[in-house]
PDB file of C-alpha atoms in Angstrom:
ATOM      1  CA  UNK T1043       0.000   0.000   0.000  1.00 45.00           C
ATOM      2  CA  UNK T1044       1.318   3.424  -0.975  1.00 59.00           C
ATOM      3  CA  UNK T1045       1.805   5.657   2.036  1.00 73.00           C
ATOM      4  CA  UNK T1046       1.701   9.431   2.018  1.00 85.00           C
ATOM      5  CA  UNK T1047       4.893  11.053   3.334  1.00 94.00           C
ATOM      6  CA  UNK T1048       4.767  11.859   7.019  1.00 96.00           C
ATOM      7  CA  UNK T1049       3.580  15.456   7.507  1.00 97.00           C
ATOM      8  CA  UNK T1050       5.865  17.658   9.609  1.00 97.00           C
ATOM      9  CA  UNK T1051       4.059  20.747  10.928  1.00 97.00           C
ATOM     10  CA  UNK T1052       6.447  23.504  11.982  1.00 97.00           C
ATOM     11  CA  UNK T1053       4.494  25.325  14.703  1.00 96.00           C
ATOM     12  CA  UNK T1054       5.684  28.913  14.503  1.00 96.00           C
ATOM     13  CA  UNK T1055       4.868  30.741  17.759  1.00 93.00           C
ATOM     14  CA  UNK T1056       2.096  33.339  17.466  1.00 90.00           C
ATOM     15  CA  UNK T1057       0.957  32.009  14.079  1.00 91.00           C
ATOM     16  CA  UNK T1058      -2.333  30.121  14.548  1.00 86.00           C
ATOM     17  CA  UNK T1059      -0.576  27.056  15.891  1.00 77.00           C
ATOM     18  CA  UNK T1060      -3.037  26.343  18.693  1.00 83.00           C
ATOM     19  CA  UNK T1061      -6.017  26.324  16.342  1.00 88.00           C
ATOM     20  CA  UNK T1062      -4.102  24.286  13.788  1.00 92.00           C
ATOM     21  CA  UNK T1063      -3.147  21.766  16.479  1.00 91.00           C
ATOM     22  CA  UNK T1064      -6.833  21.126  17.191  1.00 93.00           C
ATOM     23  CA  UNK T1065      -7.562  20.635  13.488  1.00 95.00           C
ATOM     24  CA  UNK T1066      -4.661  18.235  13.019  1.00 96.00           C
ATOM     25  CA  UNK T1067      -5.579  16.247  16.123  1.00 95.00           C
ATOM     26  CA  UNK T1068      -9.155  15.851  14.903  1.00 96.00           C
ATOM     27  CA  UNK T1069      -7.876  14.442  11.611  1.00 97.00           C
ATOM     28  CA  UNK T1070      -4.976  12.272  12.805  1.00 97.00           C
ATOM     29  CA  UNK T1071      -5.994  11.289  16.358  1.00 96.00           C
ATOM     30  CA  UNK T1072      -3.517   8.689  17.633  1.00 96.00           C
ATOM     31  CA  UNK T1073      -1.517   9.110  14.426  1.00 96.00           C
ATOM     32  CA  UNK T1074      -0.485  12.622  15.508  1.00 96.00           C
ATOM     33  CA  UNK T1075       2.731  12.997  17.450  1.00 94.00           C
ATOM     34  CA  UNK T1076       3.169  16.263  19.378  1.00 93.00           C
ATOM     35  CA  UNK T1077       6.888  16.850  19.616  1.00 91.00           C
ATOM     36  CA  UNK T1078       8.735  18.209  22.635  1.00 88.00           C
ATOM     37  CA  UNK T1079      12.194  19.086  21.324  1.00 86.00           C
ATOM     38  CA  UNK T1080      13.590  18.866  24.860  1.00 86.00           C
ATOM     39  CA  UNK T1081      13.256  15.086  24.523  1.00 88.00           C
ATOM     40  CA  UNK T1082      13.850  14.754  20.780  1.00 85.00           C
ATOM     41  CA  UNK T1083      16.291  11.913  21.391  1.00 87.00           C
ATOM     42  CA  UNK T1084      13.398   9.812  22.705  1.00 88.00           C
ATOM     43  CA  UNK T1085      11.338  10.685  19.641  1.00 87.00           C
ATOM     44  CA  UNK T1086      14.242   9.655  17.428  1.00 86.00           C
ATOM     45  CA  UNK T1087      14.212   6.243  19.076  1.00 87.00           C
ATOM     46  CA  UNK T1088      10.451   5.908  18.632  1.00 85.00           C
ATOM     47  CA  UNK T1089      10.659   6.863  14.959  1.00 84.00           C
ATOM     48  CA  UNK T1090      13.510   4.423  14.364  1.00 83.00           C
ATOM     49  CA  UNK T1091      11.639   1.576  16.039  1.00 82.00           C
ATOM     50  CA  UNK T1092       8.282   2.327  14.398  1.00 84.00           C
ATOM     51  CA  UNK T1093       8.678   4.774  11.482  1.00 83.00           C
ATOM     52  CA  UNK T1094       5.024   4.406  10.489  1.00 87.00           C
ATOM     53  CA  UNK T1095       3.584   4.845  13.993  1.00 91.00           C
ATOM     54  CA  UNK T1096       2.648   8.453  13.181  1.00 94.00           C
ATOM     55  CA  UNK T1097       1.346  10.135  10.039  1.00 95.00           C
ATOM     56  CA  UNK T1098       1.998  13.657  11.313  1.00 96.00           C
ATOM     57  CA  UNK T1099       4.418  15.291  13.742  1.00 95.00           C
ATOM     58  CA  UNK T1100       3.512  18.696  15.169  1.00 96.00           C
ATOM     59  CA  UNK T1101       5.571  21.005  17.337  1.00 94.00           C
ATOM     60  CA  UNK T1102       7.948  23.913  17.859  1.00 94.00           C
ATOM     61  CA  UNK T1103      10.683  22.328  15.779  1.00 95.00           C
ATOM     62  CA  UNK T1104      12.583  23.749  12.833  1.00 96.00           C
ATOM     63  CA  UNK T1105      13.198  22.395   9.361  1.00 98.00           C
ATOM     64  CA  UNK T1106      15.655  19.500   9.382  1.00 95.00           C
ATOM     65  CA  UNK T1107      14.126  16.848  11.639  1.00 93.00           C
ATOM     66  CA  UNK T1108      13.245  14.769   8.572  1.00 94.00           C
ATOM     67  CA  UNK T1109      16.903  13.746   8.495  1.00 91.00           C
ATOM     68  CA  UNK T1110      16.247  11.682  11.634  1.00 88.00           C
ATOM     69  CA  UNK T1111      13.152   9.958  10.218  1.00 89.00           C
ATOM     70  CA  UNK T1112      13.488   6.802   8.124  1.00 87.00           C
ATOM     71  CA  UNK T1113      10.643   7.555   5.713  1.00 90.00           C
ATOM     72  CA  UNK T1114       9.581  10.156   3.184  1.00 94.00           C
ATOM     73  CA  UNK T1115       8.478  13.447   4.735  1.00 96.00           C
ATOM     74  CA  UNK T1116       7.094  16.815   3.745  1.00 97.00           C
ATOM     75  CA  UNK T1117       6.737  20.043   5.671  1.00 98.00           C
ATOM     76  CA  UNK T1118       3.859  22.420   6.213  1.00 98.00           C
ATOM     77  CA  UNK T1119       3.276  25.448   8.411  1.00 98.00           C
ATOM     78  CA  UNK T1120       1.449  28.754   8.794  1.00 98.00           C
ATOM     79  CA  UNK T1121       3.145  32.156   8.689  1.00 98.00           C
ATOM     80  CA  UNK T1122       1.798  35.327  10.218  1.00 97.00           C
ATOM     81  CA  UNK T1123       2.321  38.913   9.148  1.00 97.00           C
ATOM     82  CA  UNK T1124       5.745  39.454  10.769  1.00 97.00           C
ATOM     83  CA  UNK T1125       4.809  42.810  12.292  1.00 96.00           C
ATOM     84  CA  UNK T1126       1.627  41.381  13.810  1.00 95.00           C
ATOM     85  CA  UNK T1127       3.602  38.380  15.073  1.00 96.00           C
ATOM     86  CA  UNK T1128       6.093  40.581  16.922  1.00 96.00           C
ATOM     87  CA  UNK T1129       3.281  42.649  18.434  1.00 95.00           C
ATOM     88  CA  UNK T1130       1.628  39.445  19.627  1.00 93.00           C
ATOM     89  CA  UNK T1131       4.908  38.159  21.080  1.00 92.00           C
ATOM     90  CA  UNK T1132       5.430  41.458  22.900  1.00 94.00           C
ATOM     91  CA  UNK T1133       1.925  41.369  24.406  1.00 92.00           C
ATOM     92  CA  UNK T1134       2.391  37.743  25.418  1.00 92.00           C
ATOM     93  CA  UNK T1135       5.638  38.422  27.270  1.00 91.00           C
ATOM     94  CA  UNK T1136       4.202  41.460  29.055  1.00 92.00           C
ATOM     95  CA  UNK T1137       1.166  39.456  30.198  1.00 92.00           C
ATOM     96  CA  UNK T1138       3.201  36.491  31.486  1.00 90.00           C
ATOM     97  CA  UNK T1139       5.226  37.298  34.636  1.00 91.00           C
ATOM     98  CA  UNK T1140       6.728  33.808  34.514  1.00 91.00           C
ATOM     99  CA  UNK T1141       8.118  34.305  30.990  1.00 90.00           C
ATOM    100  CA  UNK T1142      11.948  34.383  31.177  1.00 89.00           C
ATOM    101  CA  UNK T1143      12.052  37.692  29.257  1.00 88.00           C
ATOM    102  CA  UNK T1144       9.394  39.417  31.379  1.00 88.00           C
ATOM    103  CA  UNK T1145      11.967  40.666  33.874  1.00 89.00           C
ATOM    104  CA  UNK T1146      13.671  42.660  31.125  1.00 88.00           C
ATOM    105  CA  UNK T1147      10.517  44.418  29.941  1.00 86.00           C
ATOM    106  CA  UNK T1148      10.715  47.445  32.242  1.00 86.00           C
ATOM    107  CA  UNK T1149       7.569  49.514  31.691  1.00 89.00           C
ATOM    108  CA  UNK T1150       6.240  46.919  29.265  1.00 88.00           C
ATOM    109  CA  UNK T1151       6.200  49.228  26.255  1.00 92.00           C
ATOM    110  CA  UNK T1152       6.942  48.115  22.714  1.00 94.00           C
ATOM    111  CA  UNK T1153       9.895  50.491  22.722  1.00 91.00           C
ATOM    112  CA  UNK T1154      11.256  48.671  25.773  1.00 90.00           C
ATOM    113  CA  UNK T1155      10.841  45.361  23.941  1.00 92.00           C
ATOM    114  CA  UNK T1156      12.707  46.629  20.881  1.00 93.00           C
ATOM    115  CA  UNK T1157      15.545  47.762  23.164  1.00 91.00           C
ATOM    116  CA  UNK T1158      16.079  44.363  24.745  1.00 90.00           C
ATOM    117  CA  UNK T1159      19.750  43.333  24.950  1.00 90.00           C
ATOM    118  CA  UNK T1160      20.981  42.046  21.556  1.00 91.00           C
ATOM    119  CA  UNK T1161      21.466  38.526  22.893  1.00 92.00           C
ATOM    120  CA  UNK T1162      17.764  38.437  23.829  1.00 92.00           C
ATOM    121  CA  UNK T1163      16.355  40.315  20.851  1.00 93.00           C
ATOM    122  CA  UNK T1164      18.207  37.870  18.605  1.00 94.00           C
ATOM    123  CA  UNK T1165      15.601  35.242  19.524  1.00 94.00           C
ATOM    124  CA  UNK T1166      12.957  37.233  17.641  1.00 96.00           C
ATOM    125  CA  UNK T1167      15.046  38.336  14.667  1.00 97.00           C
ATOM    126  CA  UNK T1168      13.469  36.779  11.571  1.00 98.00           C
ATOM    127  CA  UNK T1169      12.374  33.909  13.789  1.00 98.00           C
ATOM    128  CA  UNK T1170       9.767  32.637  11.326  1.00 98.00           C
ATOM    129  CA  UNK T1171      12.361  32.237   8.573  1.00 99.00           C
ATOM    130  CA  UNK T1172      14.763  30.601  11.020  1.00 98.00           C
ATOM    131  CA  UNK T1173      12.189  27.949  11.909  1.00 98.00           C
ATOM    132  CA  UNK T1174      11.116  27.355   8.315  1.00 99.00           C
ATOM    133  CA  UNK T1175      14.714  26.858   7.151  1.00 99.00           C
ATOM    134  CA  UNK T1176      16.397  25.489  10.257  1.00 97.00           C
ATOM    135  CA  UNK T1177      19.165  28.003   9.610  1.00 97.00           C
ATOM    136  CA  UNK T1178      20.196  31.097  11.549  1.00 94.00           C
ATOM    137  CA  UNK T1179      20.611  34.186   9.390  1.00 94.00           C
ATOM    138  CA  UNK T1180      19.090  32.538   6.323  1.00 98.00           C
ATOM    139  CA  UNK T1181      18.541  34.966   3.466  1.00 98.00           C
ATOM    140  CA  UNK T1182      15.139  35.500   1.888  1.00 98.00           C
ATOM    141  CA  UNK T1183      16.319  33.873  -1.343  1.00 98.00           C
ATOM    142  CA  UNK T1184      17.532  30.798   0.548  1.00 98.00           C
ATOM    143  CA  UNK T1185      14.219  30.516   2.373  1.00 99.00           C
ATOM    144  CA  UNK T1186      12.130  30.989  -0.763  1.00 99.00           C
ATOM    145  CA  UNK T1187      14.096  28.326  -2.624  1.00 98.00           C
ATOM    146  CA  UNK T1188      13.660  25.846   0.230  1.00 98.00           C
ATOM    147  CA  UNK T1189       9.959  26.598   0.630  1.00 99.00           C
ATOM    148  CA  UNK T1190       9.437  25.970  -3.063  1.00 98.00           C
ATOM    149  CA  UNK T1191      10.970  22.500  -2.727  1.00 97.00           C
ATOM    150  CA  UNK T1192       9.933  21.335   0.730  1.00 98.00           C
ATOM    151  CA  UNK T1193       6.671  23.069   1.666  1.00 99.00           C
ATOM    152  CA  UNK T1194       3.905  22.114  -0.791  1.00 98.00           C
ATOM    153  CA  UNK T1195       1.476  23.978   1.463  1.00 98.00           C
ATOM    154  CA  UNK T1196       2.633  26.957   3.488  1.00 98.00           C
ATOM    155  CA  UNK T1197      -0.334  28.999   4.621  1.00 98.00           C
ATOM    156  CA  UNK T1198      -0.914  32.313   6.323  1.00 98.00           C
ATOM    157  CA  UNK T1199      -3.031  33.338   9.288  1.00 96.00           C
ATOM    158  CA  UNK T1200      -5.010  35.774   7.155  1.00 95.00           C
ATOM    159  CA  UNK T1201      -5.791  32.982   4.676  1.00 97.00           C
ATOM    160  CA  UNK T1202      -6.359  30.245   7.229  1.00 96.00           C
ATOM    161  CA  UNK T1203      -9.626  28.915   5.707  1.00 96.00           C
ATOM    162  CA  UNK T1204      -7.950  28.592   2.311  1.00 98.00           C
ATOM    163  CA  UNK T1205      -4.957  26.932   3.944  1.00 98.00           C
ATOM    164  CA  UNK T1206      -7.248  24.436   5.667  1.00 97.00           C
ATOM    165  CA  UNK T1207      -8.855  23.639   2.330  1.00 98.00           C
ATOM    166  CA  UNK T1208      -5.467  22.862   0.774  1.00 98.00           C
ATOM    167  CA  UNK T1209      -4.552  20.632   3.733  1.00 97.00           C
ATOM    168  CA  UNK T1210      -7.793  18.724   3.394  1.00 96.00           C
ATOM    169  CA  UNK T1211      -7.340  18.289  -0.334  1.00 96.00           C
ATOM    170  CA  UNK T1212      -3.695  17.209  -0.186  1.00 96.00           C
ATOM    171  CA  UNK T1213      -3.872  14.956   2.856  1.00 95.00           C
ATOM    172  CA  UNK T1214      -7.273  13.389   2.243  1.00 94.00           C
ATOM    173  CA  UNK T1215      -8.881  14.713   5.411  1.00 96.00           C
ATOM    174  CA  UNK T1216     -12.471  14.033   6.383  1.00 95.00           C
ATOM    175  CA  UNK T1217     -14.923  16.745   7.383  1.00 95.00           C
ATOM    176  CA  UNK T1218     -13.265  19.764   8.958  1.00 95.00           C
ATOM    177  CA  UNK T1219     -14.826  21.847  11.720  1.00 94.00           C
ATOM    178  CA  UNK T1220     -13.154  25.228  12.164  1.00 88.00           C
ATOM    179  CA  UNK T1221     -13.822  27.085  15.391  1.00 77.00           C
ATOM    180  CA  UNK T1222     -15.098  30.476  14.318  1.00 53.00           C
ATOM    181  CA  UNK T1223     -12.648  32.291  16.612  1.00 53.00           C
ATOM    182  CA  UNK T1224      -9.841  30.928  14.426  1.00 52.00           C
ATOM    183  CA  UNK T1225     -11.200  32.835  11.463  1.00 48.00           C
ATOM    184  CA  UNK T1226     -11.676  35.957  13.572  1.00 49.00           C
ATOM    185  CA  UNK T1227      -8.063  35.913  14.715  1.00 48.00           C
ATOM    186  CA  UNK T1228      -7.006  36.156  11.096  1.00 46.00           C
ATOM    187  CA  UNK T1229      -8.831  39.435  10.613  1.00 46.00           C
ATOM    188  CA  UNK T1230      -7.964  41.274  13.828  1.00 51.00           C
ATOM    189  CA  UNK T1231      -6.794  44.806  13.059  1.00 53.00           C
ATOM    190  CA  UNK T1232      -3.368  45.691  14.520  1.00 58.00           C
ATOM    191  CA  UNK T1233      -3.141  48.731  16.777  1.00 68.00           C
ATOM    192  CA  UNK T1234      -1.872  52.008  15.384  1.00 84.00           C
ATOM    193  CA  UNK T1235       1.912  52.140  15.485  1.00 89.00           C
ATOM    194  CA  UNK T1236       4.242  55.100  15.380  1.00 90.00           C
ATOM    195  CA  UNK T1237       6.675  55.401  12.482  1.00 92.00           C
ATOM    196  CA  UNK T1238       9.567  54.660  14.847  1.00 91.00           C
ATOM    197  CA  UNK T1239       7.856  51.495  16.094  1.00 93.00           C
ATOM    198  CA  UNK T1240       7.170  50.301  12.555  1.00 94.00           C
ATOM    199  CA  UNK T1241      10.769  50.893  11.530  1.00 95.00           C
ATOM    200  CA  UNK T1242      12.050  49.152  14.642  1.00 95.00           C
ATOM    201  CA  UNK T1243       9.993  46.037  13.964  1.00 96.00           C
ATOM    202  CA  UNK T1244      10.797  46.063  10.242  1.00 97.00           C
ATOM    203  CA  UNK T1245      14.502  46.103  11.040  1.00 96.00           C
ATOM    204  CA  UNK T1246      14.001  43.106  13.316  1.00 97.00           C
ATOM    205  CA  UNK T1247      12.055  41.007  10.798  1.00 98.00           C
ATOM    206  CA  UNK T1248      13.230  42.283   7.418  1.00 98.00           C
ATOM    207  CA  UNK T1249      13.848  38.804   6.007  1.00 99.00           C
ATOM    208  CA  UNK T1250      10.582  37.491   7.443  1.00 99.00           C
ATOM    209  CA  UNK T1251       8.755  40.287   5.612  1.00 99.00           C
ATOM    210  CA  UNK T1252      10.279  39.288   2.266  1.00 99.00           C
ATOM    211  CA  UNK T1253       9.558  35.603   2.811  1.00 99.00           C
ATOM    212  CA  UNK T1254       6.025  36.368   3.944  1.00 99.00           C
ATOM    213  CA  UNK T1255       5.407  38.413   0.790  1.00 99.00           C
ATOM    214  CA  UNK T1256       6.459  35.415  -1.316  1.00 99.00           C
ATOM    215  CA  UNK T1257       4.286  33.005   0.672  1.00 99.00           C
ATOM    216  CA  UNK T1258       1.262  35.299   0.346  1.00 98.00           C
ATOM    217  CA  UNK T1259       1.795  35.612  -3.392  1.00 99.00           C
ATOM    218  CA  UNK T1260       2.216  31.874  -3.918  1.00 99.00           C
ATOM    219  CA  UNK T1261      -0.876  31.122  -1.861  1.00 99.00           C
ATOM    220  CA  UNK T1262      -2.890  33.709  -3.810  1.00 98.00           C
ATOM    221  CA  UNK T1263      -1.876  32.034  -7.071  1.00 99.00           C
ATOM    222  CA  UNK T1264      -2.952  28.645  -5.719  1.00 98.00           C
ATOM    223  CA  UNK T1265      -6.332  30.101  -4.748  1.00 98.00           C
ATOM    224  CA  UNK T1266      -6.834  31.696  -8.164  1.00 98.00           C
ATOM    225  CA  UNK T1267      -6.209  28.313  -9.799  1.00 98.00           C
ATOM    226  CA  UNK T1268      -9.055  26.630  -7.871  1.00 98.00           C
ATOM    227  CA  UNK T1269     -12.298  25.721  -9.588  1.00 96.00           C
ATOM    228  CA  UNK T1270     -15.507  27.626  -8.862  1.00 97.00           C
ATOM    229  CA  UNK T1271     -16.746  24.656  -6.834  1.00 95.00           C
ATOM    230  CA  UNK T1272     -13.623  24.649  -4.679  1.00 96.00           C
ATOM    231  CA  UNK T1273     -13.917  28.382  -4.063  1.00 97.00           C
ATOM    232  CA  UNK T1274     -17.543  27.856  -3.056  1.00 96.00           C
ATOM    233  CA  UNK T1275     -16.421  25.233  -0.524  1.00 96.00           C
ATOM    234  CA  UNK T1276     -14.024  27.752   1.008  1.00 97.00           C
ATOM    235  CA  UNK T1277     -16.768  30.371   1.224  1.00 96.00           C
ATOM    236  CA  UNK T1278     -18.948  27.846   3.011  1.00 95.00           C
ATOM    237  CA  UNK T1279     -16.130  27.114   5.463  1.00 95.00           C
ATOM    238  CA  UNK T1280     -15.843  30.823   6.242  1.00 95.00           C
ATOM    239  CA  UNK T1281     -19.594  31.162   6.733  1.00 94.00           C
ATOM    240  CA  UNK T1282     -20.384  27.947   8.607  1.00 94.00           C
ATOM    241  CA  UNK T1283     -17.069  26.731  10.002  1.00 94.00           C
ATOM    242  CA  UNK T1284     -17.512  23.393   8.215  1.00 95.00           C
ATOM    243  CA  UNK T1285     -15.781  21.871   5.225  1.00 94.00           C
ATOM    244  CA  UNK T1286     -17.084  18.670   3.660  1.00 91.00           C
ATOM    245  CA  UNK T1287     -14.582  15.988   2.582  1.00 87.00           C
ATOM    246  CA  UNK T1288     -12.830  16.762  -0.698  1.00 72.00           C
ATOM    247  CA  UNK T1289     -14.139  14.631  -3.553  1.00 66.00           C
ATOM    248  CA  UNK T1290     -11.394  13.544  -5.944  1.00 55.00           C
TER     249      UNK T1290
END
């Protein structure tokens, strides 16, 4: 029996990962492995002993773990507008006193966040591209080339319903139920930023912005190529939160 490559979902923080995790669990159930990279060595052993135990691995890992898996694999993920992602990260840290970076946040302002010590701010510099490529300081051209080869479906938060449709179609999912709050999160308007704040964030995620522009464009082209019936199915998903199984 022909098996589909194992699906490796790179869960980028602050990019719809929680909602996506629910969707993937509902489709894969016991065939979904949620990875904790702190114990990746144990997962390596499990995958060596039973390479077909899981059909999907999901977690905060970066590109490259397929090298430790003895079967064909393909990657997928969801990107978020890099400026919105940084704003979300900032708000998250400010609201979590137990976050290791909270103690450095001073008055909690965005300006304070952007003035974190370089060794801390480095964690957020083009972090989406770093996870998608598994490479620190990857260029936009390097990331785009890799995405073209290794990520058949790379969605965006703003186009989450369309992304879900492509997952269902490619992976042969059954009926999908999307919690309506997932769709709302995609359309939340960012707060008004000062020019200095915008420039500060842009400097931090310049490569992410270029990669995100490519991903948006590629996804838009995929959507344009859909049939009228497929586009109608996506509209229904947006309106009702339900997507019937894709009929080949």
